[in-house]
Every structure is written in C-alpha cells, then in structure tokens.
C-alpha cells in the first residue's frame, strides 16, 4: 500500500491536526517533531516529550532492525525516487500496550534529503475485526464459500467441507462446479458471469430447488444466498450454503400426511355415507312395516323411542363425516389476502357468533390494519367466541375480546369468566372429536378445526385454562408479516 503525500513548506501546520500519527525524523532516526495523535499512540502525555528521541526505541528488536533497513534504503535513494513505503509493525507504547500500526515513510516535499515524514496509523481494530470475521467464517453453522470472478473457490469453511464431503485443501483453487451435479455445470458458468456483471445480495434461484453434489456422488437439497465479498484486489463473491435435507423431508412428510388425510376423508365420505343411508332407509321401512301390521300408533313408546335414537345417531354419524371433510379442508391455506380492519373483523365475528343479550362483551382492539385471508381469520374468531358462550357453564357472563400487535404477529384474545378448563386438559380440547363439555351440543370438532386452520396460515392458537377473568383464555397469533417459506408455498 502506498500513500502519495504532499507536504507544504510549512510542514508542521497541516500535520498538527491530522487524524493519524505523524512525526518528522532525521535520516538517523531522531524525532524532530510529532503531533498529538502520535503521542497518544505511544502513550506519552505530551508530543514534545518525543522530540530528540530515537524512533527505533519504540519497537521490538526485530521490528527496529527492519525499520533501520527501511531508513537506509529510503535515504540512499535520490530524493526524486523516494516513494512512500508502508509496513506493519508492533509499537511498544509507554503504558505497556502493543498496538499494531501501519507505518508509512514518506519524503518531505520541497526539502533536502535529510528529513522524512513518518505516518503512524493504529490498525489494531482492523486486525481484531479480521480475526473476528475469520472466527465467524470458520465457526458459523452454515457452509461458506468465497469464489473469484472465474468461478474458482478461494476460501471455504469447515461446515462447507462437512456438507460436501471434501477436505478444504482439496476445494481451494478448484472450480465451484465441483460442488454441482454434472447436468447443472454448463448453465452455472453463465450464471456466475451474469452475477459478476451485476452483483447483489440475494437468494440463488428463488422459486427453484437447488441440489448439491456430495463427494460420495449423493445429491442433496441446498439453499444458497449470494453476496459480494469486499476485496481490494479482484472481485470476490461469497455464497452461504444451507443443507435443507431435514427440512425437505419434513415438508414432504407433512405434504404426504395432508394428502393421506384428505384422501381418507373423501373415501370415508363416500364409503360410509352409503351404508349409513342404507341403514337409515332400513329403519324407516321397518317402522313403516310395523305401523302397517300393528296399526298407526300401536308401537310401544319404548320401541318408538329406540327408533328415534337410531335415527338421531345416524344423523350424527353423517354430521361427523361432514365435519371430518371440513377438518381436512381446513389444512389448505387461503392465498387471497385482504386489507382487514381488526375492529371491524371482531364486530363481524361477534355478530355471526350470536352472543346472548345476557352476556356482557368488552372489546379492546389496539392495532393497525393487517393483510390476511379474511375468511379463515374471521371463522377462527367466530368459533372461539361461540365456544366461550357454549362452554361458559352459565346463562349469563362476561366475554372480553382484545387485539394487540407483538413482533410480526397480530394477537387476538378471547377470554371469559366461565368454568374454565380443568388443569391438564389444555391440549386435549384441541383433539379431533374431543368434547370440552359433555353436556353441550356438538361433536368435538370446532377447536380442532380452528387450530388446523390457524396453523395452515402460519399462526398458532394457545389456551390458558383459568385466565384473568377466571375462565378460559384463548390467544390467536396471526402473522401480519409472512415468512419467506410461508409466502412462497
């Protein structure tokens, strides 16, 4: 590194307030003047105390010898050929500190051959930053690879070596293509050239699956982020590589589970409805045959009651099939977003839930409009409000509906002063066909349906069995800001 310095005839004036240390020295190394920054670097209280001292004594023995050689070579050259010369040294300050400095020896413009300017710049912070970066580069639990403009690997960390099964020394200097399946390599050469022409921080091949090639020949899914790597020489680029094998497996397993559940529900709908309807028809025919044989109204009351019970149970089975279908469909995310006023949404859900006049309702909404699918969010709130009335345990009570913003979520709260939920049952109430209150109507699908619908849209619902009002408190965390993996599905 060379610094072109131009010193005015009055050389001390412009250097007095310079942001780096500066001193004027004789060819013998004697200091004739120094500024305040120089004194601070050397831990001296006053720059005047440096005058007539020998510059070499501020360095260790080996560095001092190197600096003497710099002086000899510098002052031996004709003054017209004395270019600034920079090297790094360790300064031995008075207080015992050992800052690493960048020392530049430069000529004094317009003067004779006997003096030079020495500039001192503390590089300790730069070195510390470099060490921290190196430590982070090596220990980050993601693969990191630095690539030059020709697509060759300039640097790689241990995680990348582990991901791809190659020792670091076998990767450095090799084409980045070695980490890609053969079928992608030709296209990748052009992609590297295009990125070099207009580098920007971005995800690589957004919307497409990327595959890496392990040393064993096995391919595995990866996620890659690209960014420019600052370098004073040739341009470099850094890729951050994440092995997403486990995530892909989980996504595939979830997709298969959802597909199997949907398939099962449709099969159940078709295969169970027919025999149920057949049973219902048989019951009707038997009842008509008995009425015809014995006379209208001649059946004992107990027999009539049992016929009614059979009919009711058949109807309940059909309703359960419908609910099962609704539960399966609840796992499908609605991609149509609408701008929603949260207070208007709460009022709409309250109206649809049909709250009795005997219940006092408090609404406390603090939040801005949000972008979300309206139907699933409205349905979820309506179900929770209706649930608060149905399982309250009394004919009158108090319900509080609130909304606040926290992080990337809008949090809706529905709480009541009813009988609450027994300890240990907080998760059980969300299970399919579990009835929270045996004495109430319903088949135990509502809360399971609600949770599945909320989860499908990137949110979550939790419950506190005995909340601030004494009864159950449900909290719905609905995302105001979608994460990339949710948004890109």
Tab-separated table of C-alpha atoms in Angstrom:
chain	number	residue	atom	x	y	z
A	1	UNK	CA	0.000	0.000	0.000
A	2	UNK	CA	1.431	3.378	-0.996
A	3	UNK	CA	0.339	6.814	0.130
A	4	UNK	CA	1.138	9.842	-2.033
A	5	UNK	CA	1.742	12.639	0.460
A	6	UNK	CA	2.400	16.285	-0.468
A	7	UNK	CA	3.799	18.403	2.362
A	8	UNK	CA	3.707	22.196	2.176
A	9	UNK	CA	6.809	24.208	3.020
A	10	UNK	CA	5.388	24.751	6.465
A	11	UNK	CA	5.187	21.021	7.102
A	12	UNK	CA	4.235	21.093	10.771
A	13	UNK	CA	0.992	23.099	10.411
A	14	UNK	CA	-1.025	20.682	8.268
A	15	UNK	CA	0.127	17.664	10.303
A	16	UNK	CA	-0.770	19.082	13.714
A	17	UNK	CA	-4.459	18.234	13.384
A	18	UNK	CA	-4.074	15.189	11.153
A	19	UNK	CA	-6.325	12.220	12.157
A	20	UNK	CA	-3.318	9.872	12.182
A	21	UNK	CA	0.008	9.998	13.975
A	22	UNK	CA	2.723	11.981	12.197
A	23	UNK	CA	6.339	12.808	13.030
A	24	UNK	CA	9.302	14.331	11.262
A	25	UNK	CA	12.541	12.373	11.587
A	26	UNK	CA	16.157	12.780	10.581
A	27	UNK	CA	17.848	10.119	8.456
A	28	UNK	CA	19.450	8.860	11.684
A	29	UNK	CA	16.012	8.183	13.157
A	30	UNK	CA	15.985	11.174	15.520
A	31	UNK	CA	12.488	12.648	16.002
A	32	UNK	CA	12.423	16.430	15.490
A	33	UNK	CA	8.636	16.917	15.728
A	34	UNK	CA	5.476	14.866	16.420
A	35	UNK	CA	1.746	15.590	16.612
A	36	UNK	CA	-0.689	14.792	19.429
A	37	UNK	CA	-2.096	11.631	17.794
A	38	UNK	CA	1.422	10.239	17.640
A	39	UNK	CA	1.897	10.950	21.356
A	40	UNK	CA	-1.419	9.201	22.129
A	41	UNK	CA	-0.348	6.099	20.190
A	42	UNK	CA	2.870	5.970	22.175
A	43	UNK	CA	1.020	6.657	25.457
A	44	UNK	CA	3.022	9.823	26.073
A	45	UNK	CA	1.203	12.745	27.757
A	46	UNK	CA	2.899	15.382	25.584
A	47	UNK	CA	4.152	15.290	21.994
A	48	UNK	CA	7.148	17.461	22.974
A	49	UNK	CA	8.495	14.564	25.015
A	50	UNK	CA	9.083	12.654	21.793
A	51	UNK	CA	11.400	15.321	20.368
A	52	UNK	CA	15.073	14.339	20.011
A	53	UNK	CA	14.200	10.756	20.828
A	54	UNK	CA	15.140	7.850	18.592
A	55	UNK	CA	12.195	6.388	16.668
A	56	UNK	CA	13.669	2.861	16.701
A	57	UNK	CA	13.364	2.512	20.503
A	58	UNK	CA	9.563	2.348	20.206
A	59	UNK	CA	9.737	-1.054	18.537
A	60	UNK	CA	10.924	-4.514	19.383
A	61	UNK	CA	14.413	-5.597	18.395
A	62	UNK	CA	13.429	-7.338	15.151
A	63	UNK	CA	10.993	-4.599	14.049
A	64	UNK	CA	13.560	-1.926	14.921
A	65	UNK	CA	16.146	-3.608	12.702
A	66	UNK	CA	13.631	-3.834	9.848
A	67	UNK	CA	12.811	-0.145	10.284
A	68	UNK	CA	16.537	0.792	10.181
A	69	UNK	CA	16.837	-1.076	6.893
A	70	UNK	CA	13.821	0.860	5.570
A	71	UNK	CA	15.554	4.113	6.537
A	72	UNK	CA	18.827	3.044	4.893
A	73	UNK	CA	17.154	2.093	1.617
A	74	UNK	CA	14.867	5.160	1.665
A	75	UNK	CA	17.593	7.770	2.316
A	76	UNK	CA	20.086	6.069	-0.019
A	77	UNK	CA	17.795	6.675	-2.990
A	78	UNK	CA	17.784	10.028	-4.809
A	79	UNK	CA	15.055	12.233	-3.403
A	80	UNK	CA	13.102	12.162	-6.676
A	81	UNK	CA	12.831	8.368	-6.402
A	82	UNK	CA	11.738	8.194	-2.754
A	83	UNK	CA	8.228	6.810	-2.954
A	84	UNK	CA	6.232	6.335	0.263
A	85	UNK	CA	6.881	2.928	1.803
A	86	UNK	CA	4.424	1.241	4.166
A	87	UNK	CA	4.790	-1.730	6.520
A	88	UNK	CA	3.062	-3.049	9.631
A	89	UNK	CA	4.842	-3.078	12.983
A	90	UNK	CA	4.048	-3.647	16.643
A	91	UNK	CA	4.508	-0.414	18.605
A	92	UNK	CA	5.854	-0.662	22.163
A	93	UNK	CA	3.931	2.100	23.940
A	94	UNK	CA	4.942	3.579	27.297
A	95	UNK	CA	1.920	2.112	29.104
A	96	UNK	CA	2.840	-1.424	28.054
A	97	UNK	CA	0.272	-1.714	25.288
A	98	UNK	CA	1.303	-3.223	21.976
A	99	UNK	CA	-0.872	-1.742	19.205
A	100	UNK	CA	-0.335	-2.998	15.661
A	101	UNK	CA	0.348	0.016	13.459
A	102	UNK	CA	0.749	0.738	9.777
A	103	UNK	CA	3.940	2.846	9.384
A	104	UNK	CA	4.495	4.886	6.229
A	105	UNK	CA	7.845	6.547	5.472
A	106	UNK	CA	7.428	9.442	3.029
A	107	UNK	CA	9.622	12.283	1.722
A	108	UNK	CA	9.232	15.889	2.803
A	109	UNK	CA	8.209	17.806	-0.306
A	110	UNK	CA	10.414	20.773	-1.177
A	111	UNK	CA	13.104	19.928	1.381
A	112	UNK	CA	16.573	18.483	1.264
A	113	UNK	CA	17.468	14.856	1.626
A	114	UNK	CA	17.951	14.865	5.383
A	115	UNK	CA	14.410	14.527	6.703
A	116	UNK	CA	11.308	12.386	6.182
A	117	UNK	CA	7.759	12.140	7.472
A	118	UNK	CA	6.669	9.050	9.375
A	119	UNK	CA	2.923	8.386	9.497
A	120	UNK	CA	1.518	6.004	12.118
A	121	UNK	CA	-1.989	4.510	11.886
A	122	UNK	CA	-3.392	2.172	14.537
A	123	UNK	CA	-4.653	-0.980	12.776
A	124	UNK	CA	-5.477	-2.967	15.912
A	125	UNK	CA	-9.232	-2.610	15.366
A	126	UNK	CA	-8.897	-3.690	11.757
A	127	UNK	CA	-6.913	-6.762	12.755
A	128	UNK	CA	-9.395	-7.552	15.529
A	129	UNK	CA	-12.243	-7.252	13.036
A	130	UNK	CA	-10.397	-9.534	10.608
A	131	UNK	CA	-9.836	-12.107	13.348
A	132	UNK	CA	-13.470	-11.957	14.404
A	133	UNK	CA	-14.563	-12.404	10.807
A	134	UNK	CA	-12.196	-15.358	10.392
A	135	UNK	CA	-13.529	-16.903	13.596
A	136	UNK	CA	-17.114	-16.375	12.470
A	137	UNK	CA	-16.296	-17.703	8.993
A	138	UNK	CA	-14.919	-20.906	10.470
A	139	UNK	CA	-17.483	-21.490	13.217
A	140	UNK	CA	-20.731	-20.419	11.528
A	141	UNK	CA	-23.053	-23.471	11.339
A	142	UNK	CA	-23.630	-22.789	7.623
A	143	UNK	CA	-21.437	-23.589	4.669
A	144	UNK	CA	-19.464	-20.558	3.434
A	145	UNK	CA	-17.503	-20.414	0.199
A	146	UNK	CA	-15.687	-17.435	-1.373
A	147	UNK	CA	-15.434	-17.544	-5.169
A	148	UNK	CA	-13.398	-15.431	-7.592
A	149	UNK	CA	-14.666	-13.896	-10.828
A	150	UNK	CA	-13.733	-17.045	-12.778
A	151	UNK	CA	-15.775	-19.289	-10.529
A	152	UNK	CA	-12.853	-20.786	-8.593
A	153	UNK	CA	-13.043	-21.480	-4.874
A	154	UNK	CA	-10.821	-19.028	-2.981
A	155	UNK	CA	-11.859	-19.916	0.565
A	156	UNK	CA	-14.189	-22.384	2.285
A	157	UNK	CA	-15.090	-23.146	5.881
A	158	UNK	CA	-15.271	-26.412	7.800
A	159	UNK	CA	-19.074	-26.642	7.599
A	160	UNK	CA	-18.995	-26.490	3.788
A	161	UNK	CA	-16.338	-29.225	3.784
A	162	UNK	CA	-18.573	-31.334	6.027
A	163	UNK	CA	-21.651	-30.716	3.879
A	164	UNK	CA	-19.985	-31.736	0.633
A	165	UNK	CA	-17.525	-34.311	1.973
A	166	UNK	CA	-14.368	-32.678	0.538
A	167	UNK	CA	-11.352	-31.542	2.614
A	168	UNK	CA	-10.888	-27.770	2.436
A	169	UNK	CA	-7.461	-28.101	0.814
A	170	UNK	CA	-8.984	-30.186	-1.993
A	171	UNK	CA	-11.571	-27.488	-2.763
A	172	UNK	CA	-9.475	-24.297	-2.744
A	173	UNK	CA	-8.411	-23.404	-6.265
A	174	UNK	CA	-10.916	-25.757	-7.868
A	175	UNK	CA	-13.958	-24.671	-9.928
A	176	UNK	CA	-17.109	-24.190	-7.883
A	177	UNK	CA	-18.748	-26.563	-10.373
A	178	UNK	CA	-17.214	-29.475	-8.482
A	179	UNK	CA	-19.981	-28.991	-5.888
A	180	UNK	CA	-22.760	-29.224	-8.504
A	181	UNK	CA	-24.309	-32.179	-10.323
A	182	UNK	CA	-22.986	-32.587	-13.868
A	183	UNK	CA	-26.250	-31.522	-15.523
A	184	UNK	CA	-26.098	-28.038	-13.951
A	185	UNK	CA	-22.461	-27.173	-14.680
A	186	UNK	CA	-22.703	-25.644	-18.166
A	187	UNK	CA	-25.531	-23.326	-17.161
A	188	UNK	CA	-23.738	-22.393	-13.939
A	189	UNK	CA	-20.764	-20.943	-15.819
A	190	UNK	CA	-23.059	-18.387	-17.462
A	191	UNK	CA	-24.852	-17.705	-14.182
A	192	UNK	CA	-21.536	-16.860	-12.470
A	193	UNK	CA	-20.660	-14.467	-15.304
A	194	UNK	CA	-24.075	-12.795	-15.103
A	195	UNK	CA	-23.823	-12.382	-11.341
A	196	UNK	CA	-20.310	-10.919	-11.654
A	197	UNK	CA	-21.624	-8.305	-14.071
A	198	UNK	CA	-24.322	-7.151	-11.615
A	199	UNK	CA	-23.606	-8.470	-8.116
A	200	UNK	CA	-26.256	-8.034	-5.438
A	201	UNK	CA	-27.206	-9.787	-2.217
A	202	UNK	CA	-29.983	-12.255	-2.986
A	203	UNK	CA	-31.173	-15.835	-2.709
A	204	UNK	CA	-29.947	-18.035	-5.527
A	205	UNK	CA	-32.550	-19.464	-7.916
A	206	UNK	CA	-35.516	-18.309	-5.831
A	207	UNK	CA	-38.532	-20.481	-6.515
A	208	UNK	CA	-36.445	-23.425	-7.797
A	209	UNK	CA	-34.998	-26.428	-5.998
A	210	UNK	CA	-31.188	-26.384	-5.822
A	211	UNK	CA	-29.097	-29.529	-5.482
A	212	UNK	CA	-25.533	-30.015	-4.267
A	213	UNK	CA	-23.222	-32.920	-5.080
A	214	UNK	CA	-21.552	-34.767	-2.198
A	215	UNK	CA	-18.113	-36.297	-2.691
A	216	UNK	CA	-19.775	-39.712	-2.482
A	217	UNK	CA	-21.901	-38.902	-5.541
A	218	UNK	CA	-25.060	-38.389	-3.494
A	219	UNK	CA	-27.169	-35.325	-4.307
A	220	UNK	CA	-28.853	-33.308	-1.570
A	221	UNK	CA	-31.084	-30.200	-1.467
A	222	UNK	CA	-29.455	-26.877	-0.581
A	223	UNK	CA	-30.434	-23.253	-0.093
A	224	UNK	CA	-27.909	-20.650	-1.290
A	225	UNK	CA	-27.595	-16.922	-0.568
A	226	UNK	CA	-25.186	-14.818	-2.640
A	227	UNK	CA	-23.424	-11.600	-1.700
A	228	UNK	CA	-20.443	-9.574	-2.837
A	229	UNK	CA	-17.274	-10.097	-0.796
A	230	UNK	CA	-15.351	-6.852	-0.342
A	231	UNK	CA	-11.770	-7.244	-1.528
A	232	UNK	CA	-9.227	-4.563	-2.546
A	233	UNK	CA	-7.931	-6.741	-5.382
A	234	UNK	CA	-10.036	-8.743	-7.795
A	235	UNK	CA	-13.795	-9.038	-7.170
A	236	UNK	CA	-14.860	-11.930	-4.956
A	237	UNK	CA	-18.280	-13.338	-4.120
A	238	UNK	CA	-19.470	-15.294	-1.129
A	239	UNK	CA	-22.142	-17.986	-1.099
A	240	UNK	CA	-23.866	-19.076	2.103
A	241	UNK	CA	-24.972	-22.686	1.712
A	242	UNK	CA	-27.531	-24.415	3.911
A	243	UNK	CA	-28.196	-28.153	3.747
A	244	UNK	CA	-32.014	-28.324	3.872
A	245	UNK	CA	-32.321	-32.114	3.663
A	246	UNK	CA	-34.127	-32.375	7.005
A	247	UNK	CA	-36.473	-29.509	6.149
A	248	UNK	CA	-37.332	-31.038	2.779
A	249	UNK	CA	-38.013	-34.379	4.456
A	250	UNK	CA	-40.325	-32.702	6.958
A	251	UNK	CA	-42.117	-30.792	4.203
A	252	UNK	CA	-42.542	-33.972	2.162
A	253	UNK	CA	-43.787	-35.902	5.192
A	254	UNK	CA	-46.267	-33.136	6.003
A	255	UNK	CA	-47.497	-32.988	2.416
A	256	UNK	CA	-47.933	-36.768	2.373
A	257	UNK	CA	-49.788	-36.674	5.694
A	258	UNK	CA	-52.131	-33.949	4.454
A	259	UNK	CA	-52.703	-35.809	1.187
A	260	UNK	CA	-53.399	-39.058	3.030
A	261	UNK	CA	-55.764	-37.324	5.429
A	262	UNK	CA	-57.629	-35.673	2.563
A	263	UNK	CA	-57.779	-38.973	0.660
A	264	UNK	CA	-59.018	-40.773	3.761
A	265	UNK	CA	-61.740	-38.234	4.438
A	266	UNK	CA	-63.051	-38.365	0.886
A	267	UNK	CA	-63.000	-42.169	0.911
A	268	UNK	CA	-64.716	-42.153	4.291
A	269	UNK	CA	-67.296	-39.722	2.971
A	270	UNK	CA	-68.110	-41.969	0.031
A	271	UNK	CA	-67.769	-45.395	1.674
A	272	UNK	CA	-69.512	-44.558	4.941
A	273	UNK	CA	-72.371	-42.425	3.681
A	274	UNK	CA	-73.831	-45.201	1.527
A	275	UNK	CA	-74.179	-47.816	4.317
A	276	UNK	CA	-75.421	-45.147	6.740
A	277	UNK	CA	-78.109	-44.094	4.326
A	278	UNK	CA	-78.920	-47.772	3.755
A	279	UNK	CA	-79.314	-48.293	7.498
A	280	UNK	CA	-81.472	-45.188	7.718
A	281	UNK	CA	-83.699	-46.469	4.906
A	282	UNK	CA	-83.999	-49.907	6.555
A	283	UNK	CA	-85.048	-48.327	9.868
A	284	UNK	CA	-87.661	-46.258	8.064
A	285	UNK	CA	-89.031	-49.308	6.188
A	286	UNK	CA	-89.143	-51.447	9.336
A	287	UNK	CA	-91.036	-48.723	11.171
A	288	UNK	CA	-93.487	-48.367	8.267
A	289	UNK	CA	-93.977	-52.171	8.101
A	290	UNK	CA	-94.707	-52.325	11.850
A	291	UNK	CA	-97.146	-49.429	11.627
A	292	UNK	CA	-98.897	-51.192	8.758
A	293	UNK	CA	-99.001	-54.548	10.563
A	294	UNK	CA	-99.958	-53.292	14.038
A	295	UNK	CA	-101.730	-50.112	13.112
A	296	UNK	CA	-100.636	-46.482	13.218
A	297	UNK	CA	-99.574	-45.527	16.752
A	298	UNK	CA	-99.718	-49.106	18.071
A	299	UNK	CA	-95.961	-49.385	18.677
A	300	UNK	CA	-94.937	-49.284	22.347
A	301	UNK	CA	-93.392	-45.969	23.401
A	302	UNK	CA	-90.076	-47.648	24.227
A	303	UNK	CA	-89.803	-49.040	20.680
A	304	UNK	CA	-90.659	-45.673	19.138
A	305	UNK	CA	-88.048	-44.048	21.366
A	306	UNK	CA	-85.392	-46.517	20.210
A	307	UNK	CA	-86.280	-45.909	16.556
A	308	UNK	CA	-85.804	-42.149	17.184
A	309	UNK	CA	-82.474	-42.775	18.870
A	310	UNK	CA	-81.266	-44.824	15.871
A	311	UNK	CA	-82.277	-42.014	13.503
A	312	UNK	CA	-80.505	-39.400	15.636
A	313	UNK	CA	-77.318	-41.436	15.757
A	314	UNK	CA	-77.318	-41.960	12.004
A	315	UNK	CA	-77.710	-38.192	11.539
A	316	UNK	CA	-74.872	-37.595	13.993
A	317	UNK	CA	-72.600	-40.009	12.079
A	318	UNK	CA	-73.348	-38.145	8.850
A	319	UNK	CA	-72.574	-34.850	10.581
A	320	UNK	CA	-69.258	-36.272	11.816
A	321	UNK	CA	-68.362	-37.218	8.245
A	322	UNK	CA	-69.125	-33.656	7.129
A	323	UNK	CA	-67.018	-32.302	9.981
A	324	UNK	CA	-64.151	-34.616	9.050
A	325	UNK	CA	-64.227	-33.277	5.498
A	326	UNK	CA	-64.225	-29.696	6.805
A	327	UNK	CA	-61.280	-30.539	9.063
A	328	UNK	CA	-59.268	-31.867	6.104
A	329	UNK	CA	-60.056	-28.780	4.010
A	330	UNK	CA	-59.009	-26.527	6.912
A	331	UNK	CA	-55.388	-27.558	6.289
A	332	UNK	CA	-55.354	-25.794	2.913
A	333	UNK	CA	-54.028	-22.228	3.039
A	334	UNK	CA	-56.091	-19.443	1.509
A	335	UNK	CA	-53.701	-17.347	-0.616
A	336	UNK	CA	-56.076	-14.421	-1.236
A	337	UNK	CA	-55.061	-11.528	1.031
A	338	UNK	CA	-57.312	-8.648	2.033
A	339	UNK	CA	-56.712	-5.462	3.999
A	340	UNK	CA	-58.585	-6.037	7.253
A	341	UNK	CA	-59.637	-3.532	9.901
A	342	UNK	CA	-59.235	-5.589	13.125
A	343	UNK	CA	-62.086	-3.836	14.974
A	344	UNK	CA	-64.440	-4.386	12.055
A	345	UNK	CA	-63.340	-8.028	11.903
A	346	UNK	CA	-64.072	-8.562	15.620
A	347	UNK	CA	-67.518	-6.971	15.312
A	348	UNK	CA	-68.285	-9.196	12.314
A	349	UNK	CA	-67.227	-12.326	14.228
A	350	UNK	CA	-69.328	-11.296	17.240
A	351	UNK	CA	-72.415	-10.824	15.067
A	352	UNK	CA	-72.007	-14.219	13.414
A	353	UNK	CA	-71.387	-15.986	16.746
A	354	UNK	CA	-74.810	-14.825	18.069
A	355	UNK	CA	-73.932	-13.818	21.643
A	356	UNK	CA	-76.978	-13.815	24.003
A	357	UNK	CA	-78.041	-10.476	25.458
A	358	UNK	CA	-77.346	-11.851	28.940
A	359	UNK	CA	-73.587	-11.744	28.204
A	360	UNK	CA	-71.549	-8.591	28.676
A	361	UNK	CA	-68.943	-8.169	25.939
A	362	UNK	CA	-65.855	-5.947	26.195
A	363	UNK	CA	-63.823	-5.140	23.054
A	364	UNK	CA	-60.292	-3.760	23.315
A	365	UNK	CA	-58.534	-3.510	19.941
A	366	UNK	CA	-55.133	-1.809	19.579
A	367	UNK	CA	-53.566	-2.430	16.196
A	368	UNK	CA	-53.346	-1.318	12.604
A	369	UNK	CA	-54.937	-2.904	9.552
A	370	UNK	CA	-53.400	-6.208	8.526
A	371	UNK	CA	-53.097	-8.096	5.248
A	372	UNK	CA	-54.542	-11.578	5.696
A	373	UNK	CA	-57.093	-14.033	4.255
A	374	UNK	CA	-60.370	-12.764	5.697
A	375	UNK	CA	-62.460	-15.950	5.796
A	376	UNK	CA	-60.174	-18.193	7.891
A	377	UNK	CA	-59.334	-15.449	10.399
A	378	UNK	CA	-62.986	-14.425	10.763
A	379	UNK	CA	-64.083	-18.070	11.097
A	380	UNK	CA	-61.458	-18.741	13.763
A	381	UNK	CA	-62.556	-15.755	15.883
A	382	UNK	CA	-66.242	-16.643	15.448
A	383	UNK	CA	-65.576	-20.227	16.595
A	384	UNK	CA	-63.698	-19.068	19.696
A	385	UNK	CA	-66.379	-16.511	20.638
A	386	UNK	CA	-69.139	-19.096	20.159
A	387	UNK	CA	-67.067	-21.566	22.172
A	388	UNK	CA	-66.842	-19.062	25.054
A	389	UNK	CA	-70.655	-18.874	25.174
A	390	UNK	CA	-71.316	-22.595	24.675
A	391	UNK	CA	-68.861	-23.821	27.325
A	392	UNK	CA	-69.284	-20.953	29.766
A	393	UNK	CA	-71.318	-23.037	32.193
A	394	UNK	CA	-73.839	-20.283	32.955
A	395	UNK	CA	-76.695	-18.432	31.296
A	396	UNK	CA	-75.010	-15.038	31.742
A	397	UNK	CA	-71.418	-13.919	31.919
A	398	UNK	CA	-68.649	-11.720	30.657
A	399	UNK	CA	-66.538	-12.071	27.493
A	400	UNK	CA	-63.521	-9.948	26.609
A	401	UNK	CA	-62.164	-9.767	23.048
A	402	UNK	CA	-58.865	-7.950	22.533
A	403	UNK	CA	-56.216	-7.450	19.875
A	404	UNK	CA	-52.637	-6.189	20.107
A	405	UNK	CA	-49.515	-6.273	17.935
A	406	UNK	CA	-46.383	-8.092	19.027
A	407	UNK	CA	-43.426	-8.594	16.692
A	408	UNK	CA	-44.685	-9.862	13.353
A	409	UNK	CA	-47.968	-11.113	14.835
A	410	UNK	CA	-51.403	-9.669	15.498
A	411	UNK	CA	-52.569	-11.343	18.713
A	412	UNK	CA	-56.317	-11.807	19.213
A	413	UNK	CA	-57.507	-12.766	22.709
A	414	UNK	CA	-60.894	-14.268	23.598
A	415	UNK	CA	-61.470	-14.789	27.325
A	416	UNK	CA	-64.470	-15.390	29.552
A	417	UNK	CA	-65.420	-15.656	33.223
A	418	UNK	CA	-66.918	-19.142	32.906
A	419	UNK	CA	-65.973	-22.531	34.297
A	420	UNK	CA	-62.595	-22.604	32.510
A	421	UNK	CA	-60.710	-25.764	31.557
A	422	UNK	CA	-59.514	-28.358	34.102
A	423	UNK	CA	-55.748	-28.433	34.530
A	424	UNK	CA	-54.082	-30.909	32.187
A	425	UNK	CA	-56.803	-30.668	29.523
A	426	UNK	CA	-55.428	-27.602	27.716
A	427	UNK	CA	-54.099	-29.636	24.764
A	428	UNK	CA	-56.748	-32.337	24.837
A	429	UNK	CA	-59.530	-29.912	23.922
A	430	UNK	CA	-57.883	-29.363	20.518
A	431	UNK	CA	-58.053	-33.060	19.609
A	432	UNK	CA	-60.479	-34.173	16.928
A	433	UNK	CA	-63.904	-35.310	18.300
A	434	UNK	CA	-62.991	-34.346	21.885
A	435	UNK	CA	-65.871	-32.558	23.607
A	436	UNK	CA	-64.802	-29.991	26.174
A	437	UNK	CA	-68.181	-30.014	27.964
A	438	UNK	CA	-70.064	-33.347	27.736
A	439	UNK	CA	-73.407	-31.677	28.476
A	440	UNK	CA	-73.288	-29.366	25.439
A	441	UNK	CA	-74.222	-29.868	21.793
A	442	UNK	CA	-71.587	-30.613	19.182
A	443	UNK	CA	-69.253	-33.431	18.238
A	444	UNK	CA	-65.878	-32.018	19.357
A	445	UNK	CA	-64.583	-30.793	16.004
A	446	UNK	CA	-64.748	-26.990	16.450
A	447	UNK	CA	-61.462	-26.352	18.276
A	448	UNK	CA	-59.563	-28.964	16.264
A	449	UNK	CA	-60.876	-27.340	13.079
A	450	UNK	CA	-59.912	-23.862	14.355
A	451	UNK	CA	-56.349	-24.823	15.293
A	452	UNK	CA	-55.760	-26.623	11.996
A	453	UNK	CA	-56.999	-23.613	10.037
A	454	UNK	CA	-54.834	-21.161	12.030
A	455	UNK	CA	-51.731	-23.363	11.748
A	456	UNK	CA	-52.233	-23.710	7.988
A	457	UNK	CA	-51.882	-19.919	7.675
A	458	UNK	CA	-48.649	-19.661	9.684
A	459	UNK	CA	-50.281	-18.795	13.026
A	460	UNK	CA	-50.895	-20.597	16.291
A	461	UNK	CA	-53.568	-20.770	18.984
A	462	UNK	CA	-52.962	-21.373	22.691
A	463	UNK	CA	-55.231	-21.610	25.720
A	464	UNK	CA	-54.973	-20.826	29.414
A	465	UNK	CA	-57.420	-22.888	31.468
A	466	UNK	CA	-58.073	-20.217	34.087
A	467	UNK	CA	-57.259	-16.787	32.738
A	468	UNK	CA	-57.512	-13.242	34.120
A	469	UNK	CA	-61.334	-13.285	34.093
A	470	UNK	CA	-61.452	-16.691	35.767
A	471	UNK	CA	-62.483	-18.734	32.725
A	472	UNK	CA	-60.652	-19.899	29.613
A	473	UNK	CA	-58.389	-17.525	27.668
A	474	UNK	CA	-57.593	-18.288	24.027
A	475	UNK	CA	-54.842	-16.422	22.160
A	476	UNK	CA	-54.557	-16.455	18.366
A	477	UNK	CA	-51.170	-15.396	16.965
A	478	UNK	CA	-51.916	-14.431	13.359
A	479	UNK	CA	-48.936	-13.370	11.177
A	480	UNK	CA	-49.041	-9.776	9.923
A	481	UNK	CA	-45.746	-10.412	8.094
A	482	UNK	CA	-45.386	-13.708	6.245
A	483	UNK	CA	-42.061	-15.539	6.361
A	484	UNK	CA	-40.499	-16.427	3.016
A	485	UNK	CA	-41.212	-20.159	3.291
A	486	UNK	CA	-44.883	-19.418	4.038
A	487	UNK	CA	-45.180	-16.804	1.324
A	488	UNK	CA	-43.574	-18.958	-1.355
A	489	UNK	CA	-45.606	-22.102	-0.851
